[in-house]
Every structure is written in structure tokens, then in C-alpha cells.
Coordinates of C-alpha atoms and ligand atoms in Angstrom, one line a residue:
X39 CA 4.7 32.8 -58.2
X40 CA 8.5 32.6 -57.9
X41 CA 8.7 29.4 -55.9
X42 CA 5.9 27.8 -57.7
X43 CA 8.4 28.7 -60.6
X44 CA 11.1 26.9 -59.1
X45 CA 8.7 24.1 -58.2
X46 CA 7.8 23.9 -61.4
X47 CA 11.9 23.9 -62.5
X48 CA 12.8 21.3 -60.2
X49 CA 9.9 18.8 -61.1
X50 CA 10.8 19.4 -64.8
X51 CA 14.7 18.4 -64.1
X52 CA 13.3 15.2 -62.0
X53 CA 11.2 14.5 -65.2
X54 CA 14.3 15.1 -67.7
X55 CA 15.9 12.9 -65.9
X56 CA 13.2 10.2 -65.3
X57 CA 12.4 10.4 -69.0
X58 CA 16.1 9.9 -70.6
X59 CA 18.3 7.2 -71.0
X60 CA 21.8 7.2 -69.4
X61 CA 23.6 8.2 -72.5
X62 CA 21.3 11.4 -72.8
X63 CA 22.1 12.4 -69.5
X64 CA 25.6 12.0 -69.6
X65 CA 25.0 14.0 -73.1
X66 CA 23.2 16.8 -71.3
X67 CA 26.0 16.7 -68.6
X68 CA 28.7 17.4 -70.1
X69 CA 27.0 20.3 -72.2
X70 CA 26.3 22.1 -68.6
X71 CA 29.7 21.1 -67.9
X72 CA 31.5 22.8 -70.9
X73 CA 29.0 26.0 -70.3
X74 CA 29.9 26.4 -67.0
X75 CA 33.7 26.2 -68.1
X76 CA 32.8 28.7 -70.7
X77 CA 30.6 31.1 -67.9
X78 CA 28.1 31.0 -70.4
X79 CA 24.0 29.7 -69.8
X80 CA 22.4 27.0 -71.1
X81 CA 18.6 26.6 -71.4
X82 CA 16.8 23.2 -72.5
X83 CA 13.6 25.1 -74.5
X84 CA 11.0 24.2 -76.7
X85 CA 8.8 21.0 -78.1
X86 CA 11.2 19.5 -75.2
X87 CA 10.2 21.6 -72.5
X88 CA 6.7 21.2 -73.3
X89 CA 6.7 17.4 -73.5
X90 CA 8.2 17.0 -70.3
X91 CA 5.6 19.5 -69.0
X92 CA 2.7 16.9 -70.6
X93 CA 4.6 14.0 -68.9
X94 CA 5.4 13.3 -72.7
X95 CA 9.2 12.0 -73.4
X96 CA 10.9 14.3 -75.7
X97 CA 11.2 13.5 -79.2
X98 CA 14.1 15.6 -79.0
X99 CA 16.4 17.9 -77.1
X100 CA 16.1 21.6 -78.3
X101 CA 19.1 24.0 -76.4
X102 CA 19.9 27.8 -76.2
X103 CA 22.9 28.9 -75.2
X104 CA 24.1 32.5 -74.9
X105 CA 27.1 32.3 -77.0
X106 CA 28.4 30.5 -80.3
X107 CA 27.0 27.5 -80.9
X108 CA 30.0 26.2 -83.7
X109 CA 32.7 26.3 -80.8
X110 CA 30.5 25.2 -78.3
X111 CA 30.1 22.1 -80.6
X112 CA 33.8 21.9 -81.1
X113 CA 34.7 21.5 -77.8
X114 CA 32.0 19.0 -76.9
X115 CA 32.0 16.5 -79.9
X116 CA 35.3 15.7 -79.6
X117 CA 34.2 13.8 -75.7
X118 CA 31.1 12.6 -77.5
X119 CA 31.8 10.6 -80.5
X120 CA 28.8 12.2 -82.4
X121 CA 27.9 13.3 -85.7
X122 CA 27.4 16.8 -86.0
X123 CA 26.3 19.7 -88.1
X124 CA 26.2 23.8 -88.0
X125 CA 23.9 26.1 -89.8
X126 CA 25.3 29.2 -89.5
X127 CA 22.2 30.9 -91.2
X128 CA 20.7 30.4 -88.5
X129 CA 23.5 29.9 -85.8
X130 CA 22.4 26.4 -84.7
X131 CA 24.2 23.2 -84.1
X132 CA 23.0 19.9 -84.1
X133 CA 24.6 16.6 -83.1
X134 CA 23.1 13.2 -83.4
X135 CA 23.3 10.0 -81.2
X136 CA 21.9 6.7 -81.6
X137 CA 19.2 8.8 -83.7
X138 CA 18.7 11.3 -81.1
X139 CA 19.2 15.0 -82.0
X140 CA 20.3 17.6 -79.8
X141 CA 20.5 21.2 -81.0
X142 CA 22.7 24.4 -79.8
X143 CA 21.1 27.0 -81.0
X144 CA 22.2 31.1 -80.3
X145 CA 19.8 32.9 -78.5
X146 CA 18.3 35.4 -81.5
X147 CA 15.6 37.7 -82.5
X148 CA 14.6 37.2 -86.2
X149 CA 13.5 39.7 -88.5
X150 CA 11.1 39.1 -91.5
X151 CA 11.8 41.1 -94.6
X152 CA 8.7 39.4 -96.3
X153 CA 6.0 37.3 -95.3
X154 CA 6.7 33.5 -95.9
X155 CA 10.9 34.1 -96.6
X156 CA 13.4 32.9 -93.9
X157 CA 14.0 35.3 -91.4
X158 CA 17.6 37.4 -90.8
X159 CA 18.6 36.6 -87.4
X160 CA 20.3 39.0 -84.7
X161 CA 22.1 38.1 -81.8
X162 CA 19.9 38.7 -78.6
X163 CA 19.1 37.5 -74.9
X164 CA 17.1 34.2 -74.1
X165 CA 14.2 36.4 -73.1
X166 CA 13.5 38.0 -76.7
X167 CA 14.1 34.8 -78.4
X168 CA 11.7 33.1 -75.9
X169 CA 9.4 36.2 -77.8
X170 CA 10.2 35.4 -81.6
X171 CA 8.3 31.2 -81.3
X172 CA 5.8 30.0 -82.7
X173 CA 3.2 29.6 -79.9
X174 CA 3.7 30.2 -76.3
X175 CA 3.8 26.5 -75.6
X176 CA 6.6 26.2 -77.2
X177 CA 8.3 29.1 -75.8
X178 CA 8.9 27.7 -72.1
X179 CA 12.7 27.1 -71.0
X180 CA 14.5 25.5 -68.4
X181 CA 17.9 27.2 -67.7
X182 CA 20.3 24.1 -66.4
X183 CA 23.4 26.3 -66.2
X184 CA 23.5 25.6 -62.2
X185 CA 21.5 22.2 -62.1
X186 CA 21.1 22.4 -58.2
X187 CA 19.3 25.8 -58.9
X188 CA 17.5 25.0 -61.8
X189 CA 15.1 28.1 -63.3
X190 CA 12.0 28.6 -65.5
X191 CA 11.4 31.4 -67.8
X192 CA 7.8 31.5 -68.9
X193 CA 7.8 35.1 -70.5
X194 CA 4.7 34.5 -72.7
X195 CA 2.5 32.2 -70.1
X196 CA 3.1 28.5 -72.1
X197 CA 2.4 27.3 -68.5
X198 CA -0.8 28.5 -68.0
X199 CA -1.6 27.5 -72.0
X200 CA -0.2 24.2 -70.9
X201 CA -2.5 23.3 -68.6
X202 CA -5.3 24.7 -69.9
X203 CA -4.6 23.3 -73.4
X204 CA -4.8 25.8 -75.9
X205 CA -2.2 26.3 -78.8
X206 CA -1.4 30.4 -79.1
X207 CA 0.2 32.4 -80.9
X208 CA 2.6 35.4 -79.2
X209 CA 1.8 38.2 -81.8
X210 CA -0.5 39.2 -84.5
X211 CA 1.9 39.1 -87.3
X212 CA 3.2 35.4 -86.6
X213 CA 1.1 33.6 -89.5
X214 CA 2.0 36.4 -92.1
X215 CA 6.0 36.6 -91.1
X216 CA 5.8 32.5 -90.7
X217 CA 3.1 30.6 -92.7
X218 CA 4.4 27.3 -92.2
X219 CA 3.2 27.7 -88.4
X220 CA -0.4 27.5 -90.2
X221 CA -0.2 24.0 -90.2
X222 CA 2.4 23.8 -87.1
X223 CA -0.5 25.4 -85.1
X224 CA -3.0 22.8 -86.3
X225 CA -0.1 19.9 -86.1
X226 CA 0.0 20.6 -82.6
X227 CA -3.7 20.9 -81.8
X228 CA -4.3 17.5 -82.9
X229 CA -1.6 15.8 -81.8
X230 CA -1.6 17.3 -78.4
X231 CA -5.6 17.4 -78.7
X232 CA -5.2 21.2 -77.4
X233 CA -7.4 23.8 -79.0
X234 CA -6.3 26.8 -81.5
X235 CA -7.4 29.7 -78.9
X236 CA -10.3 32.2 -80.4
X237 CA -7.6 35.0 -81.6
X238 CA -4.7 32.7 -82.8
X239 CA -7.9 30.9 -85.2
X240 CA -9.2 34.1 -86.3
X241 CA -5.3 35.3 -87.3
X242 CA -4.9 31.8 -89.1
X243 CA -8.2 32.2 -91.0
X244 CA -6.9 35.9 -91.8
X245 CA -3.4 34.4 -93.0
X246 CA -5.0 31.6 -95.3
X247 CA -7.6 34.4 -96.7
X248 CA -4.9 35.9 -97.5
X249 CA -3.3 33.4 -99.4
X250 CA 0.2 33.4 -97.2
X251 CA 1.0 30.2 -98.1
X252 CA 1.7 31.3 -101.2
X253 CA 4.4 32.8 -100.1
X254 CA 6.4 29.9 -98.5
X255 CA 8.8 27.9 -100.7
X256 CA 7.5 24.6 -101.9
X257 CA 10.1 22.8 -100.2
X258 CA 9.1 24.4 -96.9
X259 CA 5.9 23.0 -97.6
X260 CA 6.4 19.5 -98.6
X261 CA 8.9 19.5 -95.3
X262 CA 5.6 20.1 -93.4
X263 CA 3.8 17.8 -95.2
X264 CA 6.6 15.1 -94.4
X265 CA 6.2 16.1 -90.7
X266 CA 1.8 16.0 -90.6
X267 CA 2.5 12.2 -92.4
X268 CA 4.8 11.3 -89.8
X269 CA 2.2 12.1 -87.2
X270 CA -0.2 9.1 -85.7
X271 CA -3.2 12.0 -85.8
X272 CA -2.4 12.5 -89.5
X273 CA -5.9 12.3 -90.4
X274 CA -7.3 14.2 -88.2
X275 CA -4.3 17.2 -88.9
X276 CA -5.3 17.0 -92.9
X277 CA -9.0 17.1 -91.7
X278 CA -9.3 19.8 -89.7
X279 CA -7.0 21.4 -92.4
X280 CA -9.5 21.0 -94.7
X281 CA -12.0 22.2 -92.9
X282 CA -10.1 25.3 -92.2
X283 CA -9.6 26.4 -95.4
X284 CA -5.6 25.5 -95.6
X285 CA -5.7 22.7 -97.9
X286 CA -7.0 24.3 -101.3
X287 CA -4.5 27.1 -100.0
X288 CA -1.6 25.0 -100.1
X289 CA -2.9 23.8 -103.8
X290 CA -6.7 24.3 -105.7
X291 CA -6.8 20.8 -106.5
X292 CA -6.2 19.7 -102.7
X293 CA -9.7 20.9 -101.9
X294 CA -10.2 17.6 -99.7
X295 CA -12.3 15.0 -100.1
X296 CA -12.3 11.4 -99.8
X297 CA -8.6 11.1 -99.4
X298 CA -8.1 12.8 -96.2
X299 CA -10.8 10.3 -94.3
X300 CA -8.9 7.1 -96.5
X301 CA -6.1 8.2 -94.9
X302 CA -7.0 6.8 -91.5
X303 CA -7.8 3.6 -92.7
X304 CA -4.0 3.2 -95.0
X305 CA -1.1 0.9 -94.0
X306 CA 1.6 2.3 -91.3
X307 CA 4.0 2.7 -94.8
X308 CA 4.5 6.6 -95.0
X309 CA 4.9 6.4 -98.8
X310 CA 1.4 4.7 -98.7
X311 CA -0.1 7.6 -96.9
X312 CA 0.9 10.0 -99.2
X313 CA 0.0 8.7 -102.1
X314 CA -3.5 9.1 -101.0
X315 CA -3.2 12.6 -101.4
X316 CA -3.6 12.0 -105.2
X317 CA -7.0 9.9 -104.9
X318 CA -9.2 12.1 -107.6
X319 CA -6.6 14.0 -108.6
X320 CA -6.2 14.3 -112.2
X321 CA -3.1 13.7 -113.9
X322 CA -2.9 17.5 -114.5
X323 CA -3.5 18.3 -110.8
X324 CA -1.2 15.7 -109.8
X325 CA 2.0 17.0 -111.9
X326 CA 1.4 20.5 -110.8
X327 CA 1.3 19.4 -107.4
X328 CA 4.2 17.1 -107.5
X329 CA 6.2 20.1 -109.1
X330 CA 4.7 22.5 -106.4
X331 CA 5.8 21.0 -103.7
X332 CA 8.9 20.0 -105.5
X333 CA 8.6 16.0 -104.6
X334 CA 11.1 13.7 -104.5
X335 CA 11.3 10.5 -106.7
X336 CA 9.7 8.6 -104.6
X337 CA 6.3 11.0 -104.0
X338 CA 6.3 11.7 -107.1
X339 CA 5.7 7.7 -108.6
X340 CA 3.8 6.8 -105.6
X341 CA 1.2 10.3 -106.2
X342 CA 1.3 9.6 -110.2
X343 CA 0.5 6.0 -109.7
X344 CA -2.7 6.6 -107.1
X345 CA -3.4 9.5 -109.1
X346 CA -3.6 6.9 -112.5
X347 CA -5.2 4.0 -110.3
X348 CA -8.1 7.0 -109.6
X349 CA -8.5 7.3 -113.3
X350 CA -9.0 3.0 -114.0
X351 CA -11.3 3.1 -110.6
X352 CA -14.3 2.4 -112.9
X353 CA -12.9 0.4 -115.1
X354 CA -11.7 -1.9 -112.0
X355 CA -15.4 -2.0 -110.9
X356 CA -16.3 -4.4 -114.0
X357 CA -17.5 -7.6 -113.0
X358 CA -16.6 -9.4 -116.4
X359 CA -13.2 -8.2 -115.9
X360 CA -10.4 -11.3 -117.2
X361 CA -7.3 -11.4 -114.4
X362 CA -4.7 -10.5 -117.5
X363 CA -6.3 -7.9 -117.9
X364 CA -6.5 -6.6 -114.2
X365 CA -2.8 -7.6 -114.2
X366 CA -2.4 -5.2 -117.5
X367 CA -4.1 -2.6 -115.5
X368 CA -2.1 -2.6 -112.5
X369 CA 1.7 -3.7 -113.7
X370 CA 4.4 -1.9 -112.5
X371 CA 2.1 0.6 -110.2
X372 CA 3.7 1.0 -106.6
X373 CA 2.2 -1.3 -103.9
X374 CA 2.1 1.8 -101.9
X375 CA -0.3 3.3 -104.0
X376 CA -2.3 -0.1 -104.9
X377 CA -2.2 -0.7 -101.2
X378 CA -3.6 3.0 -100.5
X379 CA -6.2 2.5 -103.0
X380 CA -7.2 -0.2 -101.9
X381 CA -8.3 1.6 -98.7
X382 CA -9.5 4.8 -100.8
X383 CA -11.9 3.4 -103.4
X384 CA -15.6 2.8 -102.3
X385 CA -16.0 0.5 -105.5
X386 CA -16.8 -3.5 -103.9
X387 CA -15.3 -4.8 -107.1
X388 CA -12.5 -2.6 -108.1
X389 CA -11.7 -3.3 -104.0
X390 CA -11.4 -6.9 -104.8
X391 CA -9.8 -6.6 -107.8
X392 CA -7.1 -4.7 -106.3
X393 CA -6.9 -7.5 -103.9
X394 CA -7.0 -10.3 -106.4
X395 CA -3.6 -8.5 -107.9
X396 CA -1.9 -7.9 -104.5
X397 CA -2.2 -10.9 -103.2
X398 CA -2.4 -13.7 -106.3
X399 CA -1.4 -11.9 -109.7
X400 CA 1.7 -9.9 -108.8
X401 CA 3.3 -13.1 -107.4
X402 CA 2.4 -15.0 -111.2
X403 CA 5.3 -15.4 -113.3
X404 CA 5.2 -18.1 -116.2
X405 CA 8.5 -20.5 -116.4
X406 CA 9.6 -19.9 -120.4
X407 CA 11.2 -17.0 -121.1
X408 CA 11.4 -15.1 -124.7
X409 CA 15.1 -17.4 -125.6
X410 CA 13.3 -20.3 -125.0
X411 CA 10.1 -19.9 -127.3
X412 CA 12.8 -18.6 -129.9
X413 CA 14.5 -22.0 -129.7
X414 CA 10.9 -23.5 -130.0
X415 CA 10.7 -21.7 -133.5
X416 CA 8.8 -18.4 -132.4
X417 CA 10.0 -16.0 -134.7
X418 CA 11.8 -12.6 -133.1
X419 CA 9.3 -9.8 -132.6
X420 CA 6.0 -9.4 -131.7
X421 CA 5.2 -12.5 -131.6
X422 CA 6.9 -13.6 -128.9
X423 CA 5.4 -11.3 -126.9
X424 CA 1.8 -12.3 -128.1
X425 CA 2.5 -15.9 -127.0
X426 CA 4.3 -14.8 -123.2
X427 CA 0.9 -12.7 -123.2
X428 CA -1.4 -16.0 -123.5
X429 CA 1.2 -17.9 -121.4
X430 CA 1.0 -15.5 -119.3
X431 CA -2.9 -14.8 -119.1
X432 CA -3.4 -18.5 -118.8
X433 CA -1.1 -18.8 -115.5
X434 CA -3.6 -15.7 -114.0
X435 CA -6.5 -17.7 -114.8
X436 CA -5.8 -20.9 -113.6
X437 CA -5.7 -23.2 -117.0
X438 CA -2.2 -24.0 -117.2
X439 CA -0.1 -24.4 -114.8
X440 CA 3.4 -26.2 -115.7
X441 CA 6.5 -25.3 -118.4
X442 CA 5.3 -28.4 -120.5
X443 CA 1.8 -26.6 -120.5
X444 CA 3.4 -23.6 -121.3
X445 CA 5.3 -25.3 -124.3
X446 CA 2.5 -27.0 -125.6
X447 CA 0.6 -23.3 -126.2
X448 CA 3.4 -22.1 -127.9
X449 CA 3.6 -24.9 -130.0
X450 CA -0.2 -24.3 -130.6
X451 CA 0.5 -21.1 -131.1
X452 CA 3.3 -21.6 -133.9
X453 CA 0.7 -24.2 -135.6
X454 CA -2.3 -21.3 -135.5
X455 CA 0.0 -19.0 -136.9
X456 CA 1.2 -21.7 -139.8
X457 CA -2.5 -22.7 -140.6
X458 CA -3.4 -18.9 -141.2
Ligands
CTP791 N1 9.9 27.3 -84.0 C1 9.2 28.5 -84.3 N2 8.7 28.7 -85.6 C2 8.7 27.7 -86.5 C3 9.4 26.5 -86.2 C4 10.0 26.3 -85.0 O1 9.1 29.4 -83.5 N3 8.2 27.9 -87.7 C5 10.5 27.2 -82.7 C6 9.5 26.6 -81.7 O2 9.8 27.3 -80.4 C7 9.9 25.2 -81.6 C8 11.4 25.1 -81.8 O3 11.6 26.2 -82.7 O4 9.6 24.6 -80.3 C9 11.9 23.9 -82.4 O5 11.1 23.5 -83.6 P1 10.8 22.0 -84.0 O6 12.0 21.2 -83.7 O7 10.2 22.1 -85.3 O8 9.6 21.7 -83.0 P2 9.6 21.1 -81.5 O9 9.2 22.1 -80.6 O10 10.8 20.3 -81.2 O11 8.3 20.2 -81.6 P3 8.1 18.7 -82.3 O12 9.4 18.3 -82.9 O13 7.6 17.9 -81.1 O14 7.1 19.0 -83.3

């Protein structure tokens, strides 16, 4: 086993290096240099170990090393003109380049005071906080402090798990200490198309009985949310969250439906995609979800807008239906969410509708403005917006088409309105 070990170690240095860019080497580099300066060790661990191990290339470069990670920083920006970043919570650094993220983090044991809050954190060797992951696949490293030796440690058996794809978990108490790896666990399965192993599902179907997710902050969960919608197998992650139970954990009203299997059909616009999380959702089940999971500005219109354009889907599905007042219907709702309900509703005519306004009523302005029929002797008030209305409708349908058409209503308008 030892020299398939260091097999294994020297292919996964020939991948590193096959899989990064120049500047990442010379990145990785000089941290080994600046360790060995410090006789300290250096391990490349985690999601990047893995990926290299599925002839994936990293999405990002995850390092322990065995002493402070806020000096160790300190000395190496400096040679690196990067941005950088220290959490002492949790004794991690992070520098970025050219988008690229490379974290330092203090080898650590953590300690749970309560299910679902962050951990305290204790100083400790690689080994243990090999021990303290998520899911032995993600608990692999690759020590690099002497690159001509390099040297696995596989304390848990991510190897084995590796190749015989199967996402587990290293002890019985991981869901309840750490929720969020709920949906990391199933994140993983579908992305990697791995399967949860028989124990590590019967622990997650204990922890969401249990209600666990209850426990996590809503901003821990909308962070995961934000990480499954970043994910091409989104779909299939919210799916097979569904059918495990997780999603009417993580809120009642998310019970699944319709919008999880719309979701593989929605634009590549994130914002888009999560807005279909609000197809069916009342407007009361909408706020209290926007406030659970504390969304930002942005979630928050686009899930209010598909939750409203859920509410007019009947409505939409009139034949008889004039374009102004489609166009009244739909003003000033996000195009993320008209575009995602677009792919959500089953309704052939509130479909085309929806289409009509995207791609022909949105773009309809008419010429006069509200001055201008005031200098054509519209009184101030409603009345000018009565007229931009039937300028306005008659633009949608086709019937006028010019500002001396437009002018000539108003002045019909004004002679109506004399008359009467
Ligand atoms: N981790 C953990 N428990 C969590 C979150 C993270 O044990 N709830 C550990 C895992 O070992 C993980 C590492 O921290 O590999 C880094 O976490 P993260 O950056 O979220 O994941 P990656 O492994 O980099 O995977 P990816 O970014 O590809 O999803």
C-alpha cells in the first residue's frame, strides 16, 4: 500500500501540474518555498485534491499548513501582488488571483457546542483535521512540503470512495453538528454523479427528520442555495432534494413541485433560476421565505415578481386578452422572472403572452410625452395619463403608429372630453 500511496502522490503532482496555468504554479511554488524557509508543511487538501483525483481541474486551491496562516500570508503577498483576506475565526487565509482563490488554512479540530452553530476551532495536526470534513472525499491531502517526495494522507479511505464513487460521511454526528453538509452531500452526488452510501443516507434522513436545518442560520442557507444555483446539475440537486425530504425542511412552502423540473429548462441567468423557486408560491410564502433566508435585493424582486406572475397565470391564459392590458400585467416585473415563467407555466396562452411582452411590448414606447399633450391643451392630472394610456394601448395594438397619429388622438381626446 505505501508505494501505491506514493504512486498515487506523484501522479496527483504530474496532474497539478498538467491541470494549472503557469501563474498557479509559480503561486504554489513559492508557497512551498516560504514553508520550507519557515520548516513548516504544506498540504494541498480538499475539493482540490479530489478533482485532480477525477482528472477534474480544480475550481480552486484549498491549503493546510501547520502553523499561522496570517504570517504565512504576510510574507508571501508581498512577492505576489494579490488581494488577500484572513478569518481569524477560523484561522484561514485567502488570496485571490486573476479570480482564482487560494486558501491557507491552520490545521484544526473543531468543536460543536450546538447543532447547526459554527464550530470553535483548536489548533491540531493534519491528521485530525483530515478527521473533522465533511465526507471522506473530501478529506484526501497531498503534502508538497518536499515536492521531489511528494506524500498522500488518506486517513478516512477518500481513495477507495473515489473510485468507487460514493459520497460518505466520517462520523455519525456530522449532519447534526453541520447541517449545511445536508445539501453539500447531495451537491456533490449529483454533480460528481457519485452515490450518498446506505449509512451516510440513513444519517441524512435522520438529520432532516429531525428538523436540523432549523438550526443553521438563514444566511448559511441561502449561501448554499447560491452554491446548488451555481451548479450545471442544479436541477437535478433541488430534485433529489425534494425527494429526500430536505426541501419542505429548509421552508413548508418549498415542498417542490413544478419549479424544481422548470428549472432545467430556465435561461443560463442565475437570477432567472432562482426566481423559479417562487413558481406557486403565494405572496405570503414568498415573503417569509425571502425573510428566511434573508435575501438580498436582488432575490428578493426577482422571487416577489415570479411569485406575482404565478398569481396572474390564469388571468394570462385568456384568449380575449387586449396587448395594453398584457403590458398592464407585466410592467415593471424582472425579465428574470418573466423569462423564468415563461419556462414554468404549462398555460399555451399565458406562454405566448409572456412572449408577446418580451419580445414586442416591452420595446413599445409612444413618441409624446406628458409636457407635450399639456402644450396641446390636456389639462394637468389624470387626464394626461388617460390619453398616454390610449396612446399608449394603440402603439401595442398596431393602430397608430407615428407622433402625428399620436397628436391627432389627443386632439380627439380633448374634443370627446369638450363634447361631454
Ligand atoms: N468542509 C467541511 N464541512 C463543510 C464545508 C467544508 O468539512 N460544511 C471542508 C471540506 O473538506 C471541503 C473543504 O472544507 O473540501 C473546502 O470547502 P469548500 O471550498 O466549500 O469545498 P471544496 O472541497 O473546495 O469543493 P467545491 O468548491 O468543489 O464544492
Amino acid at each position: 500500500m505505501p508505494n501505491l500511496s506514493k504512486h498515487v502522490a506523484r501522479n496527483l503532482l504530474f496532474l497539478l501540474h498538467a491541470s494549472t496555468t503557469e501563474r498557479v504554479k509559480d503561486i504554489i511554488d513559492a508557497a512551498i518555498k516560504l514553508s520550507q524557509q519557515r520548516g513548516s508543511r504544506i498540504f494541498l487538501v480538499g475539493g482540490t485534491v479530489r478533482d485532480l483525483l477525477l482528472k477534474l481541474k480544480p475550481r480552486d486551491f484549498d491549503f493546510i499548513i501547520d502553523n499561522d496562516p496570517k504570517d504565512f500570508i504576510d510574507d508571501l503577498c508581498p512577492k505576489l501582488r494579490a488581494n488577500r483576506a484572513y478569518y481569524s475565526q477560523f484561522k484561514t487565509s485567502t488570496i485571490t488571483i486573476d479570480g482564482l482563490r487560494f486558501d491557507f488554512a491552520r490545521a484544526r479540530t473543531e468543536i460543536y457546542d450546538k447543532p447547526g452553530v459554527l464550530p470553535r476551532i483548536h489548533d491540531a495536526s493534519v491528521e485530525e483535521d483530515l478527521y473533522r470534513r465533511d465526507f471522506s472525499i473530501n478529506s484526501i491531502a497531498l503534502e508538497l512540503t518536499d515536492p521531489k517526495k511528494p506524500c498522500l494522507l488518506d486517513p478516512t479511505g477518500g481513495l477507495t470512495d473515489i473510485a468507487n464513487k460514493v459520497v460518505r460521511i466520517l462520523h455519525s454526528r456530522s449532519f447534526l453538528d453541520d447541517p449545511t453538509r445536508i445539501l453539500r452531500a447531495i451537491r456533490y452526488e449529483q454533480r460528481l454523479k457519485f452515490t450518498i452510501n446506505t449509512n451516510t443516507r440513513d444519517l441524512l434522513l435522520q438529520a432532516v427528520k429531525a428538523q436540523t436545518l432549523s438550526t443553521v442560520s438563514g444566511d448559511r442557507i441561502r449561501n448554499e442555495i447560491d452554491l446548488i444555483m451555481d451548479e450545471p446539475e442544479r436541477a437535478s440537486i433541488f430534485l433529489r432534494a425534494s425527494r429526500l425530504g430536505v426541501l419542505c425542511s429548509l421552508h413548508s412552502s418549498l415542498s417542490c413541485g413544478d419549479w424544481v423540473k422548470s428549472l432545467k429548462k430556465t435561461g443560463e441567468d442565475k437570477l432567472t433560476y432562482i426566481s423559479t423557486i417562487a413558481y406557486k408560491l403565494s405572496s405570503n410564502e414568498t415573503d417569509s421565505f425571502i425573510s428566511m433566508i434573508n435575501a438580498p435585493k436582488d432575490w428578493a424582486k426577482v422571487l416577489k415578481d415570479m411569485s406575482y406572475l404565478s398569481q396572474k397565470e390564469t388571468t394570462l391564459n385568456a384568449l380575449s386578452l387586449k396587448p395594453i392590458e398584457i403590458y398592464l400585467i407585466l410592467k415593471n416585473r424582472s425579465i428574470h422572472s418573466l423569462n423564468a415563467f415563461k419556462h414554468s407555466t404549462n398555460l399555451k396562452t399565458t406562454r405566448k403572452n409572456i412572449c408577446l411582452y418580451l419580445d414586442k411590448y416591452r420595446h413599445i414606447h409612444p413618441s409624446i410625452n406628458g409636457d407635450r399633450l399639456k402644450n396641446l391643451g390636456v389639462p394637468e392630472g389624470p387626464d394626461i395619463q388617460i390619453v398616454l394610456k390610449e396612446i399608449l394601448a394603440g402603439r401595442l395594438n398596431g393602430t397608430i403608429s407615428t407622433l402625428p397619429e399620436e397628436i391627432q388622438l389627443a386632439q380627439a381626446y380633448l374634443k370627446s372630453q369638450k363634447r361631454t
